Coordinates of C-alpha atoms in Angstrom, one line a residue:
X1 CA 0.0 0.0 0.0
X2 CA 1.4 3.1 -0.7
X3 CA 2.3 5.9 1.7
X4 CA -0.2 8.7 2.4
X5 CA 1.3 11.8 0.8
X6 CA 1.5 15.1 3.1
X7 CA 2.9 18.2 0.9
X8 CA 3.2 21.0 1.4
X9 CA 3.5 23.5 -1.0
X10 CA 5.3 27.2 -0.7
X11 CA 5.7 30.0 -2.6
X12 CA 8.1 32.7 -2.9
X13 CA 7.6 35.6 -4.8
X14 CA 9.9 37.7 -6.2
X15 CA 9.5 41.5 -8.3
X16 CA 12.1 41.0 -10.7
X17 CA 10.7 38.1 -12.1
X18 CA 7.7 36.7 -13.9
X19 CA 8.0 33.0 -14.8
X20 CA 8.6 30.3 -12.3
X21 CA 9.6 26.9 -12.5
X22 CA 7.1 24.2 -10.5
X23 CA 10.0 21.9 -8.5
X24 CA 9.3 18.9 -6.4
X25 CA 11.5 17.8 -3.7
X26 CA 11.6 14.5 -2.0
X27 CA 13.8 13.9 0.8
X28 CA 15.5 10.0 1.5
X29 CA 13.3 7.9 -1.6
X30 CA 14.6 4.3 -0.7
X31 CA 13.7 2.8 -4.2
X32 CA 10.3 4.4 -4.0
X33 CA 10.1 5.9 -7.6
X34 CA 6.2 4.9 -8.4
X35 CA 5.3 6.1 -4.8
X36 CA 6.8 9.6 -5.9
X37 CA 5.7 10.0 -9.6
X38 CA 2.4 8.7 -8.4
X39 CA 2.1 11.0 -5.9
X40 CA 3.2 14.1 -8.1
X41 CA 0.3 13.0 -10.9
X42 CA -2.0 13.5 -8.0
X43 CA -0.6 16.5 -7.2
X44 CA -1.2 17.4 -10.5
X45 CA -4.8 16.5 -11.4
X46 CA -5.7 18.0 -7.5
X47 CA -4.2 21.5 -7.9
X48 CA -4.3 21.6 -12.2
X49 CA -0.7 22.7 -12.3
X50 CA 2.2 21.1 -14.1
X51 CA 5.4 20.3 -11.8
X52 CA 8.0 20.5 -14.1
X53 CA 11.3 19.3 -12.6
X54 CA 12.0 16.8 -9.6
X55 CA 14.8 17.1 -7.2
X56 CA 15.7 13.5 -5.0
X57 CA 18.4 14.7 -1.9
X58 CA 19.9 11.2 -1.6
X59 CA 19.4 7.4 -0.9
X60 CA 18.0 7.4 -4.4
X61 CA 19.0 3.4 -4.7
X62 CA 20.2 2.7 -8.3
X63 CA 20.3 -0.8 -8.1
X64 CA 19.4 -2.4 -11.3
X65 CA 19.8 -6.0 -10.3
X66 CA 20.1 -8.3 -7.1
X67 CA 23.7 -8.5 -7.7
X68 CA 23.6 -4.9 -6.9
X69 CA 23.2 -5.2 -3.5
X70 CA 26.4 -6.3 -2.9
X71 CA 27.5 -2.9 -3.1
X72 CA 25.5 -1.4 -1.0
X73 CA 25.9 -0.5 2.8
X74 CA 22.2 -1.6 4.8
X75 CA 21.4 -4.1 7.6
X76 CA 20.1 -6.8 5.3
X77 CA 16.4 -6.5 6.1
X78 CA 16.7 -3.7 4.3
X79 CA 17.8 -4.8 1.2
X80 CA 15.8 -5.0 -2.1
X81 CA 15.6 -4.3 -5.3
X82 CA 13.2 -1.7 -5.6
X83 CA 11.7 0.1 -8.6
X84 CA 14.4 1.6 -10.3
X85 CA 15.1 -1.4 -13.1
X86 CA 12.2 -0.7 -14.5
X87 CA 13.2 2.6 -15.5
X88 CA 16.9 1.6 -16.3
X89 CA 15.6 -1.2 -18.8
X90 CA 13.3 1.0 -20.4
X91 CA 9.7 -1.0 -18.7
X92 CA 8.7 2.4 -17.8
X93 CA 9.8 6.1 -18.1
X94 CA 10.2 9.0 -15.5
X95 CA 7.5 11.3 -15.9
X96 CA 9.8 14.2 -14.8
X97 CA 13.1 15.2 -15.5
X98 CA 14.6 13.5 -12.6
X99 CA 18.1 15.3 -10.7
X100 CA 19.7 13.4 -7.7
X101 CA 22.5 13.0 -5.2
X102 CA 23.9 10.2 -3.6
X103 CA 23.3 9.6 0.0
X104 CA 24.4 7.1 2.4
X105 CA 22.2 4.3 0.9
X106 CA 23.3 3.5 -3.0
X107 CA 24.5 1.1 -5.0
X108 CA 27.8 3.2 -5.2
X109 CA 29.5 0.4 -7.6
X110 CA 27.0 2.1 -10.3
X111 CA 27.0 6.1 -9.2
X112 CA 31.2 5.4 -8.7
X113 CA 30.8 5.2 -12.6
X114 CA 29.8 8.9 -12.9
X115 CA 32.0 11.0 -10.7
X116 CA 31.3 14.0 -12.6
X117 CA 27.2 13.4 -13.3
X118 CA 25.2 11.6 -15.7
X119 CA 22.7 9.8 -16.9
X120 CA 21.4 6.7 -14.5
X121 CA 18.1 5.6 -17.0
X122 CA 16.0 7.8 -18.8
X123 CA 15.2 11.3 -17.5
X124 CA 17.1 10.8 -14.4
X125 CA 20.7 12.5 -14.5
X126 CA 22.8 12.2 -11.4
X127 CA 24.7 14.9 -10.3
X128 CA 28.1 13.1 -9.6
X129 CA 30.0 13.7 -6.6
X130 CA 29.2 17.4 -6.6
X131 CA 28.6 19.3 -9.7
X132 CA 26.3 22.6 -11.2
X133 CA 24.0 22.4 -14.0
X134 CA 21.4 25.1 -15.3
X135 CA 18.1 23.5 -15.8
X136 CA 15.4 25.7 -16.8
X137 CA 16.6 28.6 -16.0
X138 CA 17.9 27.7 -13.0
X139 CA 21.4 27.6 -11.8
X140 CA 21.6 23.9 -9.9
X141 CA 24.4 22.4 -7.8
X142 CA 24.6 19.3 -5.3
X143 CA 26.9 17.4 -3.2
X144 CA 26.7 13.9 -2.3
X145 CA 27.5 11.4 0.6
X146 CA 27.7 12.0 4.4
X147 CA 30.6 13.4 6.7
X148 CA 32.9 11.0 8.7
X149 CA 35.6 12.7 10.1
X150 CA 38.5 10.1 9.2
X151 CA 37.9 10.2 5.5
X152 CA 37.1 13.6 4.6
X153 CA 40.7 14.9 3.5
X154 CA 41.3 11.6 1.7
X155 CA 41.4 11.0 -1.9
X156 CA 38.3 8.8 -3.6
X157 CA 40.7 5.1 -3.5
X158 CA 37.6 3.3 -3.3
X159 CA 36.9 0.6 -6.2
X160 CA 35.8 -2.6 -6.4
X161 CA 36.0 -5.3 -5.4
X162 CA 34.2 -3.4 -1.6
X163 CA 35.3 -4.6 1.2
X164 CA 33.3 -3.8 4.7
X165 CA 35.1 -0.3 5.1
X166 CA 35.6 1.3 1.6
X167 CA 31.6 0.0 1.1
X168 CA 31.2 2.6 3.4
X169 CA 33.7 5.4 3.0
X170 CA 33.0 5.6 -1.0
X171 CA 29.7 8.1 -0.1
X172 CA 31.7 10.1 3.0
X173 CA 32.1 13.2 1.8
X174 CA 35.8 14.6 0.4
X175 CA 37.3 18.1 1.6
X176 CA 37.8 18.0 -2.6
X177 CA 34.3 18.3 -3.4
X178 CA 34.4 21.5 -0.7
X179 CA 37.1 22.6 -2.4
X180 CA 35.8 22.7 -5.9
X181 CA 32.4 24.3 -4.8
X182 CA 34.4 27.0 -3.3
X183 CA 36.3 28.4 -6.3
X184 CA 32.3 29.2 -7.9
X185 CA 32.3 32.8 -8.4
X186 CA 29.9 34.5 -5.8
X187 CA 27.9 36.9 -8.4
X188 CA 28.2 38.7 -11.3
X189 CA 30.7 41.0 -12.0
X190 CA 29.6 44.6 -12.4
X191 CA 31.3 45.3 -15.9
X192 CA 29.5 41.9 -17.2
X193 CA 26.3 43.6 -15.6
X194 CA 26.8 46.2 -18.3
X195 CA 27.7 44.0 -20.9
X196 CA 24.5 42.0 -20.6
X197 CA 22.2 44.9 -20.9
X198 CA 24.4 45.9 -24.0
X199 CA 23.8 42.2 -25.2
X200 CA 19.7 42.0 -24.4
X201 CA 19.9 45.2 -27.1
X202 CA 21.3 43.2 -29.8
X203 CA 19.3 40.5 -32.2
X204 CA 20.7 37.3 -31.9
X205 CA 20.4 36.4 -35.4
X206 CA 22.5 39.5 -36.6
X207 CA 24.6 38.9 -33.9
X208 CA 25.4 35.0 -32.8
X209 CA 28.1 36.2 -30.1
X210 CA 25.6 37.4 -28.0
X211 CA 24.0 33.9 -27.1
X212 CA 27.2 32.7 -26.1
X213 CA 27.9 35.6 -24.2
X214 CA 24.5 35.5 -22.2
X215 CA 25.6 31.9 -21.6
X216 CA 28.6 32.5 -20.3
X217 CA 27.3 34.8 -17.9
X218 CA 24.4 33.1 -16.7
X219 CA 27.5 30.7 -14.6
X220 CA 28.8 33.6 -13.0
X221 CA 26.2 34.1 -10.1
X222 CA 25.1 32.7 -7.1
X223 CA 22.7 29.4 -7.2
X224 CA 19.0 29.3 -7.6
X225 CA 19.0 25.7 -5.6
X226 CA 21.8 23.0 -3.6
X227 CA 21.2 19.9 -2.6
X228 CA 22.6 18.0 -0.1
X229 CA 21.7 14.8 1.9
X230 CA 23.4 16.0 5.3
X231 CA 22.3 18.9 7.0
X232 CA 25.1 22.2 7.0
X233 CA 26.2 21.7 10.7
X234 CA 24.1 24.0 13.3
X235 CA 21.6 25.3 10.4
X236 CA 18.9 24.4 12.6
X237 CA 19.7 27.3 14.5
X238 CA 18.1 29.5 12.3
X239 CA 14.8 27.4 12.5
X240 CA 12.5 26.2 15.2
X241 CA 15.4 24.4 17.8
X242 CA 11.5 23.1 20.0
X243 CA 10.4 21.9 17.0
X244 CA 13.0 19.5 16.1
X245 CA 13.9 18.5 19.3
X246 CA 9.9 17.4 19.8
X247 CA 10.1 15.5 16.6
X248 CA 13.5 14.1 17.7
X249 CA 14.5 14.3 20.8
X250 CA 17.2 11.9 20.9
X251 CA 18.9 14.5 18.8
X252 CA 19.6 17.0 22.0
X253 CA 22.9 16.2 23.2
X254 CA 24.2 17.2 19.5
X255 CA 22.0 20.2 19.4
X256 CA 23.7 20.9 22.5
X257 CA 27.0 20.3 21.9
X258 CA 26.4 22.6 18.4
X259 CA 27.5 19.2 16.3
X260 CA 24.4 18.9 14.3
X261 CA 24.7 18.0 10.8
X262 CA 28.1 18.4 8.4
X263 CA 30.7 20.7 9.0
X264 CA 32.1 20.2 5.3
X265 CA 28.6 22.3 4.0
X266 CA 29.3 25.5 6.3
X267 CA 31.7 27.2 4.0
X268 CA 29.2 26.5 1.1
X269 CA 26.6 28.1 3.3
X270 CA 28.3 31.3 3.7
X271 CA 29.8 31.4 -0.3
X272 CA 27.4 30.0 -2.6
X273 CA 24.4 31.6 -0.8
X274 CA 21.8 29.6 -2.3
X275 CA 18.3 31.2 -2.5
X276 CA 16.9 27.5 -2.0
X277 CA 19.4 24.7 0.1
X278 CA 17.3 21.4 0.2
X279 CA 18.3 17.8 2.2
X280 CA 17.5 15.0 4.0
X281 CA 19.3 12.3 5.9
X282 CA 17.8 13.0 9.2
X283 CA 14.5 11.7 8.6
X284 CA 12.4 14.5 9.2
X285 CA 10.8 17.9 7.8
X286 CA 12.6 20.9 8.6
X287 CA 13.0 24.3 7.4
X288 CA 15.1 27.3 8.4
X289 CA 16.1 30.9 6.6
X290 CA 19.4 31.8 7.2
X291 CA 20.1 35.6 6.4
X292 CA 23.3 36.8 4.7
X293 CA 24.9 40.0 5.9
X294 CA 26.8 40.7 3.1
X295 CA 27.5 44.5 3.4
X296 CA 30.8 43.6 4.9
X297 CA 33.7 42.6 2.6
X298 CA 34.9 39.0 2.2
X299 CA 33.1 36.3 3.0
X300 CA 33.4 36.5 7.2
X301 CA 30.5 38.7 6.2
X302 CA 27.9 36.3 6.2
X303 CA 25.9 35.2 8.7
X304 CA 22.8 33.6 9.7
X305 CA 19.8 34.6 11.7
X306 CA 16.2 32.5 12.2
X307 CA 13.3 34.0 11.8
X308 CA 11.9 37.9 11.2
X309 CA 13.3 40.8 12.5
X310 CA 17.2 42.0 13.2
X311 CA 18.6 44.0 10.5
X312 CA 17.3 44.5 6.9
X313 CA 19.3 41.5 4.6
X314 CA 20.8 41.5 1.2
X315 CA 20.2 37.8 0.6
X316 CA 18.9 34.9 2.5
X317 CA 18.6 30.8 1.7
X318 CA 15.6 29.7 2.5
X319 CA 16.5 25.7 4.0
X320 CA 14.2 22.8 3.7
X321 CA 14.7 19.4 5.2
X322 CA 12.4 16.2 3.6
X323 CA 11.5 13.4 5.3
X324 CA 11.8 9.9 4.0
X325 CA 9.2 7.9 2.1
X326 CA 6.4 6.3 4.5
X327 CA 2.9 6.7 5.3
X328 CA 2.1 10.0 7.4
X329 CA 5.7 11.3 6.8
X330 CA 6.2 15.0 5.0
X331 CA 8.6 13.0 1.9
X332 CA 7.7 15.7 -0.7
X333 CA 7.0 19.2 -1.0
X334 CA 6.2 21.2 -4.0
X335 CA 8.4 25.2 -4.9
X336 CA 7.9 28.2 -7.1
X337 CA 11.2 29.1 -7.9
X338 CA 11.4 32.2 -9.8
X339 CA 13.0 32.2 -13.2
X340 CA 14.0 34.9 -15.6
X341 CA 11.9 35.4 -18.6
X342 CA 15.0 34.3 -21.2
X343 CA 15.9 31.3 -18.8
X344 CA 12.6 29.7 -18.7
X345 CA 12.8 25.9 -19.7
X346 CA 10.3 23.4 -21.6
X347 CA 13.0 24.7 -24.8
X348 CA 13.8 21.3 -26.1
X349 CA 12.0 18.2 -25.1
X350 CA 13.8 14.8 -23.7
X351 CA 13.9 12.3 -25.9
X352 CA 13.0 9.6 -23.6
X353 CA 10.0 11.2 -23.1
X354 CA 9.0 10.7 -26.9
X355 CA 8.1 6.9 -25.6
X356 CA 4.9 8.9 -23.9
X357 CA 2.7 11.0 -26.4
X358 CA 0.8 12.8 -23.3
X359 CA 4.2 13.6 -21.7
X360 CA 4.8 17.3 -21.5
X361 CA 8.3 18.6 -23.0
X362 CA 11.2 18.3 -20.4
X363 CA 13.4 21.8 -19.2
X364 CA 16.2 22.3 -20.7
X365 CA 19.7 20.4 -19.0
X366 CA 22.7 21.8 -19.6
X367 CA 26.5 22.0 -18.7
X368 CA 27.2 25.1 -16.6
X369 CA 30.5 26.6 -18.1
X370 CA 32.5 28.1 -15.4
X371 CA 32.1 24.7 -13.2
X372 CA 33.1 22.9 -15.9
X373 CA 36.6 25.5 -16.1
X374 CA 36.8 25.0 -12.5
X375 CA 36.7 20.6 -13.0
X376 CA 39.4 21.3 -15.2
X377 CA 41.8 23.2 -13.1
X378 CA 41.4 21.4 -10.1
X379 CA 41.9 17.9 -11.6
X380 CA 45.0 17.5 -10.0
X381 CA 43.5 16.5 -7.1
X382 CA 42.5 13.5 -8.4
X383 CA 44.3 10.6 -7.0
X384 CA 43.3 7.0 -7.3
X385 CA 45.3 5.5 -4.3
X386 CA 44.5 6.1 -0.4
X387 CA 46.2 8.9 1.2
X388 CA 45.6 12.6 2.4
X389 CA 44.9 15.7 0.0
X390 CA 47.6 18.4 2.0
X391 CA 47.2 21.2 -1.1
X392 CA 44.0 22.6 0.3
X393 CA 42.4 23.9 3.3
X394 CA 38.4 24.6 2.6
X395 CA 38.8 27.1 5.6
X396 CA 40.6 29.4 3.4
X397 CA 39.5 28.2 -0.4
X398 CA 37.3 30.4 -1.6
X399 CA 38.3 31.6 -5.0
X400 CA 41.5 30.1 -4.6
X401 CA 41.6 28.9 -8.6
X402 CA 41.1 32.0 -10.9
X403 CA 38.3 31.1 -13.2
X404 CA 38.1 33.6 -15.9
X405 CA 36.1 34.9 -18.6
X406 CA 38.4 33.8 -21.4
X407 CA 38.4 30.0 -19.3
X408 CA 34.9 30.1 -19.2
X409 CA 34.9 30.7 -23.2
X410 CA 37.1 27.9 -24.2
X411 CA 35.0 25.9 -22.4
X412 CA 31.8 27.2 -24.5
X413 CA 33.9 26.4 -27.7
X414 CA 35.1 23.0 -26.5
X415 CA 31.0 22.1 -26.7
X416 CA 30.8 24.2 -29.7
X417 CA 28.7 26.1 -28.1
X418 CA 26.0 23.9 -27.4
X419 CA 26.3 22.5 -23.6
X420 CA 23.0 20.5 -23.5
X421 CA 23.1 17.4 -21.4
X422 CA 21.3 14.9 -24.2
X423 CA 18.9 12.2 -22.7
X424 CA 20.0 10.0 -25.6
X425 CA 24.1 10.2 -24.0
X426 CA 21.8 6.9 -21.9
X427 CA 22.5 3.5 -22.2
X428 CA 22.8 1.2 -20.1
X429 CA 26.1 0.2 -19.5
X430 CA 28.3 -2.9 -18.2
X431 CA 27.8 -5.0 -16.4
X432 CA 24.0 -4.7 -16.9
X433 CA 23.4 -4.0 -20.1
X434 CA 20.2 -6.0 -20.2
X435 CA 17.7 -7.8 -18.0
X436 CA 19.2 -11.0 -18.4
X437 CA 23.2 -10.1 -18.6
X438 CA 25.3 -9.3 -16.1
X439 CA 28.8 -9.7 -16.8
X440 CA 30.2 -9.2 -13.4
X441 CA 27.6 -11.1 -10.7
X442 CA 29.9 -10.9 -8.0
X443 CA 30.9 -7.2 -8.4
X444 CA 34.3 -7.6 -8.0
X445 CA 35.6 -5.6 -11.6
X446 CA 35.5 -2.1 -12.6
X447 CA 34.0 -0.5 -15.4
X448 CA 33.9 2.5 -17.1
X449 CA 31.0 4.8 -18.7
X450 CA 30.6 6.0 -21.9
X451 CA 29.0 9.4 -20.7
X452 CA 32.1 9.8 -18.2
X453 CA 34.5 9.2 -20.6
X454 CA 33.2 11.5 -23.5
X455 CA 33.1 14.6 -21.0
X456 CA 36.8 13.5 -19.5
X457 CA 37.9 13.3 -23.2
X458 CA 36.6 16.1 -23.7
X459 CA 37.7 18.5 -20.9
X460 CA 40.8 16.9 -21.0
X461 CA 40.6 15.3 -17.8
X462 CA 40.9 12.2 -15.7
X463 CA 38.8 9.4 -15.8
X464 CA 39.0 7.5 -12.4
X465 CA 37.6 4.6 -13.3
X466 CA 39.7 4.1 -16.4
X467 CA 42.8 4.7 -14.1
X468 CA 41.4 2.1 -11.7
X469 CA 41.2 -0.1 -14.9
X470 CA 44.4 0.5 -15.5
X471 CA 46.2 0.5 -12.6
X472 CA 46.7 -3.7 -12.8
X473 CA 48.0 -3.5 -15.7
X474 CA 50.4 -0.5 -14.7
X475 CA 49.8 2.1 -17.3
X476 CA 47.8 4.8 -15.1
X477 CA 51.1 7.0 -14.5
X478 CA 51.3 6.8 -18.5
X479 CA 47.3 7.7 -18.6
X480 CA 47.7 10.7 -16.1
X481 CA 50.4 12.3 -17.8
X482 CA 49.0 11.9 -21.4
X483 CA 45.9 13.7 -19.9
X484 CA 47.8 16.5 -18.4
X485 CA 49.2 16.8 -22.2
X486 CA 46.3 17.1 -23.8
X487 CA 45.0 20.2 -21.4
X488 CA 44.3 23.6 -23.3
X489 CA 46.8 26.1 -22.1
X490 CA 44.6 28.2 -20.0
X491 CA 42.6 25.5 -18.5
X492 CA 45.5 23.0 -17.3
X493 CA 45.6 22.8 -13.8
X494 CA 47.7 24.6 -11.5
X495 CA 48.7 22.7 -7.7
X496 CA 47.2 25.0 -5.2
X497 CA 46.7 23.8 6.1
X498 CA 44.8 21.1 7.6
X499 CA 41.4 21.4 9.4
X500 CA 39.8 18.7 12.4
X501 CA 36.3 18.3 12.4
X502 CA 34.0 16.8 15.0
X503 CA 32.8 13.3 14.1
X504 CA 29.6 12.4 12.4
X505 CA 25.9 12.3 14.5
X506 CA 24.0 8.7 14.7
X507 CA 20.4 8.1 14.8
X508 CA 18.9 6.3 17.1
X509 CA 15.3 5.4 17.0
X510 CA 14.2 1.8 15.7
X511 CA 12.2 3.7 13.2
X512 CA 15.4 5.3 11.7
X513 CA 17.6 2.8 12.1
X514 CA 17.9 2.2 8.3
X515 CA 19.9 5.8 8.2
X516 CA 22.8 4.1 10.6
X517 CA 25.6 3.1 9.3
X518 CA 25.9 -0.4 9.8
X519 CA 29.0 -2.4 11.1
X520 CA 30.7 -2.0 14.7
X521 CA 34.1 -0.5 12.4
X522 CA 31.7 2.7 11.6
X523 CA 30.4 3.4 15.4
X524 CA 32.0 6.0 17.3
X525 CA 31.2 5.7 20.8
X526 CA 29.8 8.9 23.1
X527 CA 33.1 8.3 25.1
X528 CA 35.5 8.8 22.0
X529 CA 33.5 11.6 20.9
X530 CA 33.4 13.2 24.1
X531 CA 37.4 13.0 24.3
X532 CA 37.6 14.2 20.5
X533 CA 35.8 17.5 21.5
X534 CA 37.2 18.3 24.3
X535 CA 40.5 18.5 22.1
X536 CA 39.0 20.7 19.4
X537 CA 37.6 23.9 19.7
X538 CA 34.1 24.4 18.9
X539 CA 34.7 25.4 14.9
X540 CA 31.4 25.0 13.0
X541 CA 29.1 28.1 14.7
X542 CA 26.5 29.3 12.7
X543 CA 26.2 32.7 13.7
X544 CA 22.6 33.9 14.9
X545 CA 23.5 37.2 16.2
X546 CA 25.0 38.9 12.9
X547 CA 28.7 40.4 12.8
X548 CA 29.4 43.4 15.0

């Protein structure tokens, strides 16, 4: 029987714009894909609106076979298949274009195969590790996995064959993906202010350059939406603290001890400013606005207040936690987000959703230019064996890399121009490439994906997985160096402090037991932790007070 739906929907209105994009965001989905595109048809036929894009913050569960859940860290009365090979195979389509992150829950041996997003079936497009897109108009980036302290400055070693610990620490979250995030540029630079208006005079057909150039701008600004599946650490300071501790009491001591939720997501809290910051993890609805003073220079500007009142703001993210999928639980909720006119999507439908005649057109996904310049000049971070990343500290990253105009450019003419994410880039790939194959049952080899390596080729970047493929046969060092060759000039990376961070939170009623991690190795006792922060000073303070 499927779960009783309680949405809510909200709606944030905004002068300078006029067209809005319908979003629907579901918090921890399990494998629950009819539920949600059931649920959202409802939604539909109830209110006569059209919901045109569908976010998913983690523990989407790709698994596409049994064999799957070998790969994939639950207790086992947890473990099934779910609905997603229907949709891999092609049995049915997503009604909705379809963007996710990975939580703590996945079948990562799949996901590991796009560490830069893609395509999982038809109308569903992971976003990787962390990554931005612009769908619709709207400038989109996510971050997947979970914090655990002792992994977060390593590299991403993990491949298969799993064993009980890298099962786990492939989703906890890298100080790289920080990293990256934090070289986006915060917002638009005045003279590019001036040179849109200048370009909005001119007519595109006498004058091409001035598509590209509205593209190229469009990445340089702050974000419409982030995902995440952890909570930033504290945020729910700037909500109702009662609230949450009615819902889930057993959360006090870290409320308390100001250790709530993911230290890794503060810096992007303060510097990418998202109007709209969306997650999950911790099983229940949530939501908080935290208020950006940004009249200060640099980014120790920013800080967060809950609720009304205090000073007048120049920007605030409004935060919203989901649920997870079950009867009587809030799992979805339905945004406006405002859009500008130019930006509005429904421009080119999928072509996966051709298979449906009623299906309306899909937004628009594409590439977002200056993150794909910042992939390329931070690729030397990649490495493919276990050991610490030294060359950054996220503490003191932001806009570290110099991204410029003229990077952001060659990147535009590396996709001729054209950086639409195709539907048709899907297939699906080994070792299921059809209900009845699988060419590695036991999940012990790696593989690589066509849609990863097309955007490594062309970027000019690493592909991990091929270097894991590699690596037996000892030719990575030979593939590393032949990709560092083929960089464009401008865009070839550049090497760039150490930070401790309290250890993760775990849940612990029987109802959310299924968002522990499992296995005595990942259980840090309240008498470790205790000792760990009495040795750290308390780092990760949202501010609710404001800078003096």
């Amino acid at each position: 029987m499927s779960p009783t739906l309680e949405a809510n929907t909200f709606y944030f209105l905004f002068q300078i714009t006029t067209s809005i994009m319908r979003v629907a965001v579901v918090g921890c989905l399990h494998g629950e894909l009819d539920i949600i595109y059931e649920a959202i048809s409802r939604m539909e036929q109830e209110h006569r609106y059209t919901i045109d894009l569908l976010l998913v913050c983690g523990d989407f569960q790709t698994i596409r076979n049994a064999n799957d859940l070998r790969c994939i860290a639950v207790p086992d009365k947890y473990k099934r298949v779910g609905h997603f090979p229907d949709y891999y195979f092609g049995r049915k389509v997503a009604s909705k274009l379809t963007l996710l992150i990975g939580g703590n829950h996945e079948a990562s041996n799949y996901l590991q195969t796009l560490p830069y997003g893609g395509w999982v079936a038809p109308n569903m497009y992971y976003l990787g590790l962390c990554s931005v897109v612009r769908v619709g108009g709207l400038r989109l980036g996510g971050i997947s996995g979970i914090f655990k302290y002792h992994h977060a400055k390593l590299s991403h070693f993990e491949c298969l064959p799993y064993n009980a610990d890298t099962m786990r620490s492939v989703y906890h979250m890298r100080e790289t993906e920080i990293y990256k995030l934090l070289q986006l540029t915060e917002k638009v630079r005045e003279t590019e202010r001036k040179e849109s208006s200048e370009d909005d005079q001119k007519d595109p057909a006498a004058d091409p350059t001035s598509t590209s150039a509205k593209k190229i701008r469009r990445s340089l600004g702050k974000l419409d939406v982030f995902l995440s599946h952890d909570w930033p650490i504290n945020i729910h300071q700037c909500g109702n603290v009662g609230y949450l501790l009615r819902k889930k009491p057993f959360f006090r001591d870290e409320v308390n001890d100001q250790r709530l939720g993911n230290p890794l997501l503060q810096p992007l809290v303060h510097h990418l400013q998202p109007r709209h910051w969306f997650a999950a993890h911790l099983h229940v609805s949530f939501n908080a606005v935290v208020n950006h003073d940004n009249h200060n220079n640099g980014d120790n500007g920013a800080a967060a207040q809950g609720g009304a009142g205090g000073q007048q703001q120049l920007h605030r993210t409004q935060f919203q936690a989901l649920d997870k999928v079950l009867p009587r639980r809030q799992f979805l909720q339905v945004f406006e987000i405002p859009t500008e006119d130019e930006l509005t999507g429904r421009q080119v439908p999928s072509t996966s959703s051709s298979t449906s005649s009623s299906s309306p057109s899909m937004p628009l996904l594409e590439h977002d230019p200056e993150w794909l310049a910042i992939l390329c000049k931070t690729d030397y971070l990649l490495k493919i064996h276990r050991e610490q990343i030294h060359e950054i500290d996220i503490f003191n990253a932001h806009n570290s890399v110099t991204i410029t105009e003229e990077d952001v450019k060659e990147v535009v003419a590396l996709f001729n121009g054209d950086l639409t994410i195709s539907p048709a880039a899907f297939a699906p790939c080994e070792p299921v490439t059809a209900v009845n194959v699988d060419t590695d049952p036991q999940r012990v080899k790696n593989f690589v994906n066509p849609q990863t390596t097309a955007l490594c080729e062309r970027l000019s970047i690493l592909d991990p997985n091929r270097l894991f493929r590699l690596e037996n046969d000892g030719e990575a060092s030979r593939a590393v160096e032949d990709a560092g060759n083929r960089a464009p000039t401008s865009l070839a990376p550049a090497a760039a402090a150490a930070v401790a961070n309290p250890d993760a939170i775990s849940l612990s009623d029987d109802d959310d037991d299924c968002c522990k991690e499992e296995g005595d190795e990942e259980q840090v006792t309240k008498k470790a932790k205790l000792e760990e922060d009495e040795q750290q000073p308390p780092l990760f303070v949202i501010d609710t007070v404001g800078s003096k």
